[in-house]
PDB file of N, CA and C in Angstrom:
ATOM      1  N   MET O   1     -71.851-158.821 -98.641  1.00  0.00           N
ATOM      2  CA  MET O   1     -72.714-158.065 -99.693  1.00  0.00           C
ATOM      3  C   MET O   1     -73.814-159.000-100.039  1.00  0.00           C
ATOM      4  N   ILE O   2     -75.104-158.538-100.043  1.00  0.00           N
ATOM      5  CA  ILE O   2     -76.274-159.380-100.356  1.00  0.00           C
ATOM      6  C   ILE O   2     -76.436-159.062-101.842  1.00  0.00           C
ATOM      7  N   ARG O   3     -76.853-160.205-102.474  1.00  0.00           N
ATOM      8  CA  ARG O   3     -77.054-160.183-103.936  1.00  0.00           C
ATOM      9  C   ARG O   3     -78.465-160.680-104.269  1.00  0.00           C
ATOM     10  N   GLU O   4     -78.936-160.413-105.485  1.00  0.00           N
ATOM     11  CA  GLU O   4     -80.187-161.010-105.968  1.00  0.00           C
ATOM     12  C   GLU O   4     -80.233-162.403-105.878  1.00  0.00           C
ATOM     13  N   LEU O   5     -81.342-163.049-105.620  1.00  0.00           N
ATOM     14  CA  LEU O   5     -81.689-164.457-105.496  1.00  0.00           C
ATOM     15  C   LEU O   5     -81.077-165.046-104.152  1.00  0.00           C
ATOM     16  N   GLU O   6     -80.372-164.359-103.313  1.00  0.00           N
ATOM     17  CA  GLU O   6     -79.887-164.917-102.099  1.00  0.00           C
ATOM     18  C   GLU O   6     -80.955-164.955-101.031  1.00  0.00           C
ATOM     19  N   ALA O   7     -80.824-165.841-100.091  1.00  0.00           N
ATOM     20  CA  ALA O   7     -81.635-165.902 -98.999  1.00  0.00           C
ATOM     21  C   ALA O   7     -81.223-164.884 -97.973  1.00  0.00           C
ATOM     22  N   ILE O   8     -82.200-164.118 -97.323  1.00  0.00           N
ATOM     23  CA  ILE O   8     -81.905-163.282 -96.292  1.00  0.00           C
ATOM     24  C   ILE O   8     -82.613-163.576 -95.021  1.00  0.00           C
ATOM     25  N   VAL O   9     -82.271-162.958 -93.870  1.00  0.00           N
ATOM     26  CA  VAL O   9     -82.995-163.129 -92.656  1.00  0.00           C
ATOM     27  C   VAL O   9     -83.571-161.765 -92.190  1.00  0.00           C
ATOM     28  N   LEU O  10     -84.824-161.671 -91.859  1.00  0.00           N
ATOM     29  CA  LEU O  10     -85.427-160.514 -91.410  1.00  0.00           C
ATOM     30  C   LEU O  10     -84.934-160.267 -90.007  1.00  0.00           C
ATOM     31  N   THR O  11     -84.440-158.939 -89.722  1.00  0.00           N
ATOM     32  CA  THR O  11     -84.007-158.481 -88.448  1.00  0.00           C
ATOM     33  C   THR O  11     -85.029-157.899 -87.541  1.00  0.00           C
ATOM     34  N   ARG O  12     -86.235-157.652 -87.991  1.00  0.00           N
ATOM     35  CA  ARG O  12     -87.319-157.156 -87.079  1.00  0.00           C
ATOM     36  C   ARG O  12     -88.704-157.643 -87.639  1.00  0.00           C
ATOM     37  N   ASP O  13     -89.583-157.513 -86.715  1.00  0.00           N
ATOM     38  CA  ASP O  13     -91.014-157.887 -87.029  1.00  0.00           C
ATOM     39  C   ASP O  13     -91.616-156.893 -87.955  1.00  0.00           C
ATOM     40  N   ILE O  14     -92.398-157.499 -88.880  1.00  0.00           N
ATOM     41  CA  ILE O  14     -93.326-156.645 -89.740  1.00  0.00           C
ATOM     42  C   ILE O  14     -94.694-157.159 -89.678  1.00  0.00           C
ATOM     43  N   PRO O  15     -95.413-156.755 -88.454  1.00  0.00           N
ATOM     44  CA  PRO O  15     -96.644-157.305 -88.316  1.00  0.00           C
ATOM     45  C   PRO O  15     -97.666-157.057 -89.393  1.00  0.00           C
ATOM     46  N   GLU O  16     -97.607-155.978 -90.112  1.00  0.00           N
ATOM     47  CA  GLU O  16     -98.720-155.716 -91.108  1.00  0.00           C
ATOM     48  C   GLU O  16     -98.673-156.714 -92.312  1.00  0.00           C
ATOM     49  N   HIS O  17     -97.553-157.507 -92.407  1.00  0.00           N
ATOM     50  CA  HIS O  17     -97.446-158.550 -93.342  1.00  0.00           C
ATOM     51  C   HIS O  17     -97.386-159.961 -92.658  1.00  0.00           C
ATOM     52  N   GLY O  18     -97.473-160.035 -91.355  1.00  0.00           N
ATOM     53  CA  GLY O  18     -97.383-161.283 -90.644  1.00  0.00           C
ATOM     54  C   GLY O  18     -95.952-161.861 -90.546  1.00  0.00           C
ATOM     55  N   LEU O  19     -95.090-160.934 -90.714  1.00  0.00           N
ATOM     56  CA  LEU O  19     -93.616-161.383 -90.706  1.00  0.00           C
ATOM     57  C   LEU O  19     -93.011-161.129 -89.423  1.00  0.00           C
ATOM     58  N   ARG O  20     -92.103-162.084 -88.961  1.00  0.00           N
ATOM     59  CA  ARG O  20     -91.363-162.051 -87.690  1.00  0.00           C
ATOM     60  C   ARG O  20     -89.834-161.977 -87.873  1.00  0.00           C
ATOM     61  N   ARG O  21     -89.266-161.375 -86.939  1.00  0.00           N
ATOM     62  CA  ARG O  21     -87.690-161.463 -86.993  1.00  0.00           C
ATOM     63  C   ARG O  21     -87.354-162.908 -87.101  1.00  0.00           C
ATOM     64  N   GLY O  22     -86.345-163.103 -87.903  1.00  0.00           N
ATOM     65  CA  GLY O  22     -85.884-164.482 -88.173  1.00  0.00           C
ATOM     66  C   GLY O  22     -86.433-165.146 -89.429  1.00  0.00           C
ATOM     67  N   ASP O  23     -87.508-164.626 -89.965  1.00  0.00           N
ATOM     68  CA  ASP O  23     -88.175-165.196 -91.177  1.00  0.00           C
ATOM     69  C   ASP O  23     -87.189-165.065 -92.349  1.00  0.00           C
ATOM     70  N   ILE O  24     -87.280-166.018 -93.203  1.00  0.00           N
ATOM     71  CA  ILE O  24     -86.270-166.097 -94.295  1.00  0.00           C
ATOM     72  C   ILE O  24     -87.056-165.724 -95.608  1.00  0.00           C
ATOM     73  N   GLY O  25     -86.377-164.801 -96.442  1.00  0.00           N
ATOM     74  CA  GLY O  25     -87.006-164.409 -97.709  1.00  0.00           C
ATOM     75  C   GLY O  25     -85.935-164.422 -98.790  1.00  0.00           C
ATOM     76  N   ALA O  26     -86.271-164.227-100.006  1.00  0.00           N
ATOM     77  CA  ALA O  26     -85.301-164.176-101.106  1.00  0.00           C
ATOM     78  C   ALA O  26     -85.328-162.879-101.675  1.00  0.00           C
ATOM     79  N   VAL O  27     -84.142-162.412-101.983  1.00  0.00           N
ATOM     80  CA  VAL O  27     -83.895-161.126-102.608  1.00  0.00           C
ATOM     81  C   VAL O  27     -84.336-161.084-104.132  1.00  0.00           C
ATOM     82  N   VAL O  28     -85.193-160.328-104.422  1.00  0.00           N
ATOM     83  CA  VAL O  28     -85.616-160.366-105.864  1.00  0.00           C
ATOM     84  C   VAL O  28     -85.171-159.117-106.689  1.00  0.00           C
ATOM     85  N   HIS O  29     -84.666-158.152-105.966  1.00  0.00           N
ATOM     86  CA  HIS O  29     -83.995-157.001-106.459  1.00  0.00           C
ATOM     87  C   HIS O  29     -83.177-156.187-105.499  1.00  0.00           C
ATOM     88  N   CYS O  30     -82.058-155.833-105.897  1.00  0.00           N
ATOM     89  CA  CYS O  30     -81.099-155.015-105.055  1.00  0.00           C
ATOM     90  C   CYS O  30     -81.057-153.504-105.564  1.00  0.00           C
ATOM     91  N   TYR O  31     -81.374-152.677-104.726  1.00  0.00           N
ATOM     92  CA  TYR O  31     -81.286-151.154-105.129  1.00  0.00           C
ATOM     93  C   TYR O  31     -79.838-150.701-105.047  1.00  0.00           C
ATOM     94  N   LYS O  32     -79.572-149.591-105.609  1.00  0.00           N
ATOM     95  CA  LYS O  32     -78.271-148.997-105.866  1.00  0.00           C
ATOM     96  C   LYS O  32     -77.428-148.967-104.452  1.00  0.00           C
ATOM     97  N   ASP O  33     -76.202-149.466-104.473  1.00  0.00           N
ATOM     98  CA  ASP O  33     -75.346-149.460-103.325  1.00  0.00           C
ATOM     99  C   ASP O  33     -75.758-150.309-102.206  1.00  0.00           C
ATOM    100  N   GLY O  34     -76.761-151.208-102.481  1.00  0.00           N
ATOM    101  CA  GLY O  34     -77.279-152.069-101.438  1.00  0.00           C
ATOM    102  C   GLY O  34     -77.999-151.388-100.231  1.00  0.00           C
ATOM    103  N   VAL O  35     -78.593-150.155-100.487  1.00  0.00           N
ATOM    104  CA  VAL O  35     -79.226-149.494 -99.447  1.00  0.00           C
ATOM    105  C   VAL O  35     -80.557-150.038 -99.060  1.00  0.00           C
ATOM    106  N   ALA O  36     -81.137-150.823-100.112  1.00  0.00           N
ATOM    107  CA  ALA O  36     -82.452-151.381 -99.850  1.00  0.00           C
ATOM    108  C   ALA O  36     -82.563-152.601-100.777  1.00  0.00           C
ATOM    109  N   PHE O  37     -83.423-153.565-100.514  1.00  0.00           N
ATOM    110  CA  PHE O  37     -83.739-154.729-101.268  1.00  0.00           C
ATOM    111  C   PHE O  37     -85.217-154.978-101.358  1.00  0.00           C
ATOM    112  N   GLU O  38     -85.639-155.503-102.507  1.00  0.00           N
ATOM    113  CA  GLU O  38     -87.017-156.039-102.683  1.00  0.00           C
ATOM    114  C   GLU O  38     -86.847-157.560-102.435  1.00  0.00           C
ATOM    115  N   VAL O  39     -87.770-157.958-101.332  1.00  0.00           N
ATOM    116  CA  VAL O  39     -87.655-159.291-100.779  1.00  0.00           C
ATOM    117  C   VAL O  39     -88.976-159.925-100.837  1.00  0.00           C
ATOM    118  N   GLU O  40     -88.966-161.206-101.339  1.00  0.00           N
ATOM    119  CA  GLU O  40     -90.104-162.078-101.331  1.00  0.00           C
ATOM    120  C   GLU O  40     -90.114-163.059-100.233  1.00  0.00           C
ATOM    121  N   PHE O  41     -91.196-163.193 -99.498  1.00  0.00           N
ATOM    122  CA  PHE O  41     -91.423-164.194 -98.441  1.00  0.00           C
ATOM    123  C   PHE O  41     -92.467-165.123 -98.931  1.00  0.00           C
ATOM    124  N   VAL O  42     -92.183-166.527 -98.850  1.00  0.00           N
ATOM    125  CA  VAL O  42     -93.245-167.457 -99.324  1.00  0.00           C
ATOM    126  C   VAL O  42     -93.430-168.582 -98.301  1.00  0.00           C
ATOM    127  N   THR O  43     -94.674-169.200 -98.377  1.00  0.00           N
ATOM    128  CA  THR O  43     -94.949-170.318 -97.537  1.00  0.00           C
ATOM    129  C   THR O  43     -94.134-171.611 -98.034  1.00  0.00           C
ATOM    130  N   GLY O  44     -94.108-172.610 -97.299  1.00  0.00           N
ATOM    131  CA  GLY O  44     -93.587-173.837 -97.697  1.00  0.00           C
ATOM    132  C   GLY O  44     -94.182-174.382 -98.887  1.00  0.00           C
ATOM    133  N   LYS O  45     -95.409-174.089 -99.194  1.00  0.00           N
ATOM    134  CA  LYS O  45     -96.167-174.562-100.413  1.00  0.00           C
ATOM    135  C   LYS O  45     -95.783-173.743-101.607  1.00  0.00           C
ATOM    136  N   GLY O  46     -95.038-172.458-101.335  1.00  0.00           N
ATOM    137  CA  GLY O  46     -94.641-171.680-102.496  1.00  0.00           C
ATOM    138  C   GLY O  46     -95.544-170.554-102.678  1.00  0.00           C
ATOM    139  N   ASP O  47     -96.558-170.268-101.836  1.00  0.00           N
ATOM    140  CA  ASP O  47     -97.421-169.086-102.043  1.00  0.00           C
ATOM    141  C   ASP O  47     -96.747-167.942-101.479  1.00  0.00           C
ATOM    142  N   THR O  48     -96.862-166.827-102.145  1.00  0.00           N
ATOM    143  CA  THR O  48     -96.232-165.586-101.716  1.00  0.00           C
ATOM    144  C   THR O  48     -96.941-164.974-100.517  1.00  0.00           C
ATOM    145  N   VAL O  49     -96.301-164.730 -99.488  1.00  0.00           N
ATOM    146  CA  VAL O  49     -96.948-163.998 -98.380  1.00  0.00           C
ATOM    147  C   VAL O  49     -96.740-162.491 -98.511  1.00  0.00           C
ATOM    148  N   ALA O  50     -95.508-162.072 -98.999  1.00  0.00           N
ATOM    149  CA  ALA O  50     -95.293-160.674 -99.121  1.00  0.00           C
ATOM    150  C   ALA O  50     -94.186-160.344-100.102  1.00  0.00           C
ATOM    151  N   VAL O  51     -94.209-159.312-100.859  1.00  0.00           N
ATOM    152  CA  VAL O  51     -92.976-158.828-101.597  1.00  0.00           C
ATOM    153  C   VAL O  51     -92.889-157.388-101.149  1.00  0.00           C
ATOM    154  N   ILE O  52     -91.809-157.136-100.409  1.00  0.00           N
ATOM    155  CA  ILE O  52     -91.765-155.768 -99.814  1.00  0.00           C
ATOM    156  C   ILE O  52     -90.376-155.189 -99.994  1.00  0.00           C
ATOM    157  N   THR O  53     -90.168-153.932 -99.910  1.00  0.00           N
ATOM    158  CA  THR O  53     -88.984-153.223 -99.961  1.00  0.00           C
ATOM    159  C   THR O  53     -88.347-153.061 -98.515  1.00  0.00           C
ATOM    160  N   LEU O  54     -87.230-153.364 -98.241  1.00  0.00           N
ATOM    161  CA  LEU O  54     -86.637-153.416 -96.977  1.00  0.00           C
ATOM    162  C   LEU O  54     -85.307-152.735 -97.081  1.00  0.00           C
ATOM    163  N   GLU O  55     -84.994-151.871 -96.022  1.00  0.00           N
ATOM    164  CA  GLU O  55     -83.632-151.195 -95.955  1.00  0.00           C
ATOM    165  C   GLU O  55     -82.643-152.299 -95.484  1.00  0.00           C
ATOM    166  N   SER O  56     -81.388-151.905 -95.811  1.00  0.00           N
ATOM    167  CA  SER O  56     -80.255-152.958 -95.462  1.00  0.00           C
ATOM    168  C   SER O  56     -80.197-153.277 -93.999  1.00  0.00           C
ATOM    169  N   LYS O  57     -80.665-152.309 -93.103  1.00  0.00           N
ATOM    170  CA  LYS O  57     -80.616-152.563 -91.725  1.00  0.00           C
ATOM    171  C   LYS O  57     -81.730-153.594 -91.255  1.00  0.00           C
ATOM    172  N   GLU O  58     -82.646-153.783 -92.142  1.00  0.00           N
ATOM    173  CA  GLU O  58     -83.808-154.723 -91.794  1.00  0.00           C
ATOM    174  C   GLU O  58     -83.554-156.151 -92.166  1.00  0.00           C
ATOM    175  N   VAL O  59     -82.478-156.404 -92.839  1.00  0.00           N
ATOM    176  CA  VAL O  59     -82.099-157.851 -93.263  1.00  0.00           C
ATOM    177  C   VAL O  59     -80.699-158.034 -92.997  1.00  0.00           C
ATOM    178  N   ARG O  60     -80.413-159.282 -93.176  1.00  0.00           N
ATOM    179  CA  ARG O  60     -78.930-159.816 -92.948  1.00  0.00           C
ATOM    180  C   ARG O  60     -78.824-161.017 -93.799  1.00  0.00           C
ATOM    181  N   PRO O  61     -77.566-161.309 -94.090  1.00  0.00           N
ATOM    182  CA  PRO O  61     -77.402-162.617 -94.868  1.00  0.00           C
ATOM    183  C   PRO O  61     -77.694-163.782 -93.923  1.00  0.00           C
ATOM    184  N   MET O  62     -78.028-164.858 -94.676  1.00  0.00           N
ATOM    185  CA  MET O  62     -78.143-166.112 -93.867  1.00  0.00           C
ATOM    186  C   MET O  62     -76.825-166.791 -93.735  1.00  0.00           C
ATOM    187  N   TYR O  63     -76.463-167.254 -92.426  1.00  0.00           N
ATOM    188  CA  TYR O  63     -75.197-167.770 -92.288  1.00  0.00           C
ATOM    189  C   TYR O  63     -75.233-169.287 -92.567  1.00  0.00           C
ATOM    190  N   PRO O  64     -74.108-169.872 -92.994  1.00  0.00           N
ATOM    191  CA  PRO O  64     -74.150-171.253 -93.340  1.00  0.00           C
ATOM    192  C   PRO O  64     -74.374-172.223 -92.211  1.00  0.00           C
ATOM    193  N   ASN O  65     -74.063-171.777 -90.915  1.00  0.00           N
ATOM    194  CA  ASN O  65     -74.311-172.703 -89.746  1.00  0.00           C
ATOM    195  C   ASN O  65     -75.749-172.499 -89.105  1.00  0.00           C
ATOM    196  N   GLU O  66     -76.547-171.822 -89.732  1.00  0.00           N
ATOM    197  CA  GLU O  66     -77.956-171.663 -89.132  1.00  0.00           C
ATOM    198  C   GLU O  66     -78.830-172.715 -89.624  1.00  0.00           C
ATOM    199  N   ILE O  67     -79.806-173.111 -88.698  1.00  0.00           N
ATOM    200  CA  ILE O  67     -80.792-174.123 -88.970  1.00  0.00           C
ATOM    201  C   ILE O  67     -82.173-173.421 -89.324  1.00  0.00           C
ATOM    202  N   LEU O  68     -82.832-173.971 -90.369  1.00  0.00           N
ATOM    203  CA  LEU O  68     -84.173-173.426 -90.669  1.00  0.00           C
ATOM    204  C   LEU O  68     -85.241-173.781 -89.668  1.00  0.00           C
ATOM    205  N   HIS O  69     -86.273-172.995 -89.538  1.00  0.00           N
ATOM    206  CA  HIS O  69     -87.320-173.288 -88.632  1.00  0.00           C
ATOM    207  C   HIS O  69     -88.650-172.996 -89.309  1.00  0.00           C
ATOM    208  N   ALA O  70     -89.727-173.778 -89.021  1.00  0.00           N
ATOM    209  CA  ALA O  70     -91.004-173.536 -89.605  1.00  0.00           C
ATOM    210  C   ALA O  70     -91.949-173.021 -88.560  1.00  0.00           C
ATOM    211  N   ARG O  71     -92.949-172.134 -88.966  1.00  0.00           N
ATOM    212  CA  ARG O  71     -94.013-171.764 -88.137  1.00  0.00           C
ATOM    213  C   ARG O  71     -95.114-171.498 -88.972  1.00  0.00           C
ATOM    214  N   GLU O  72     -96.362-171.558 -88.391  1.00  0.00           N
ATOM    215  CA  GLU O  72     -97.557-171.333 -89.119  1.00  0.00           C
ATOM    216  C   GLU O  72     -97.823-169.808 -89.125  1.00  0.00           C
ATOM    217  N   ILE O  73     -98.351-169.382 -90.289  1.00  0.00           N
ATOM    218  CA  ILE O  73     -98.783-167.882 -90.300  1.00  0.00           C
ATOM    219  C   ILE O  73    -100.332-167.764 -90.377  1.00  0.00           C
ATOM    220  N   LYS O  74    -100.821-166.730 -89.917  1.00  0.00           N
ATOM    221  CA  LYS O  74    -102.221-166.518 -89.977  1.00  0.00           C
ATOM    222  C   LYS O  74    -102.598-166.284 -91.411  1.00  0.00           C
ATOM    223  N   ALA O  75    -103.852-166.786 -91.699  1.00  0.00           N
ATOM    224  CA  ALA O  75    -104.446-166.531 -93.001  1.00  0.00           C
ATOM    225  C   ALA O  75    -104.836-165.046 -93.112  1.00  0.00           C
ATOM    226  N   ALA O  76    -104.754-164.521 -94.376  1.00  0.00           N
ATOM    227  CA  ALA O  76    -105.087-163.068 -94.564  1.00  0.00           C
ATOM    228  C   ALA O  76    -106.557-163.002 -94.698  1.00  0.00           C
TER     229      ALA O  76
END
């Protein structure tokens, strides 16, 4: 079960926001019954890239044995 303030992993690309499958975001709001989540994606500097509503099938929990990865995003 995904909860507010937890890190999640994106399960699909969202090109209109420059996001790719595997990007990590933070849940800022859970909608009723976990059907959707408001998720914030930020740069390493802390600048917000996007805050978007995603369905539960578009995110998954981050597993404890996963390693983080950095990539550059295109400027808006």
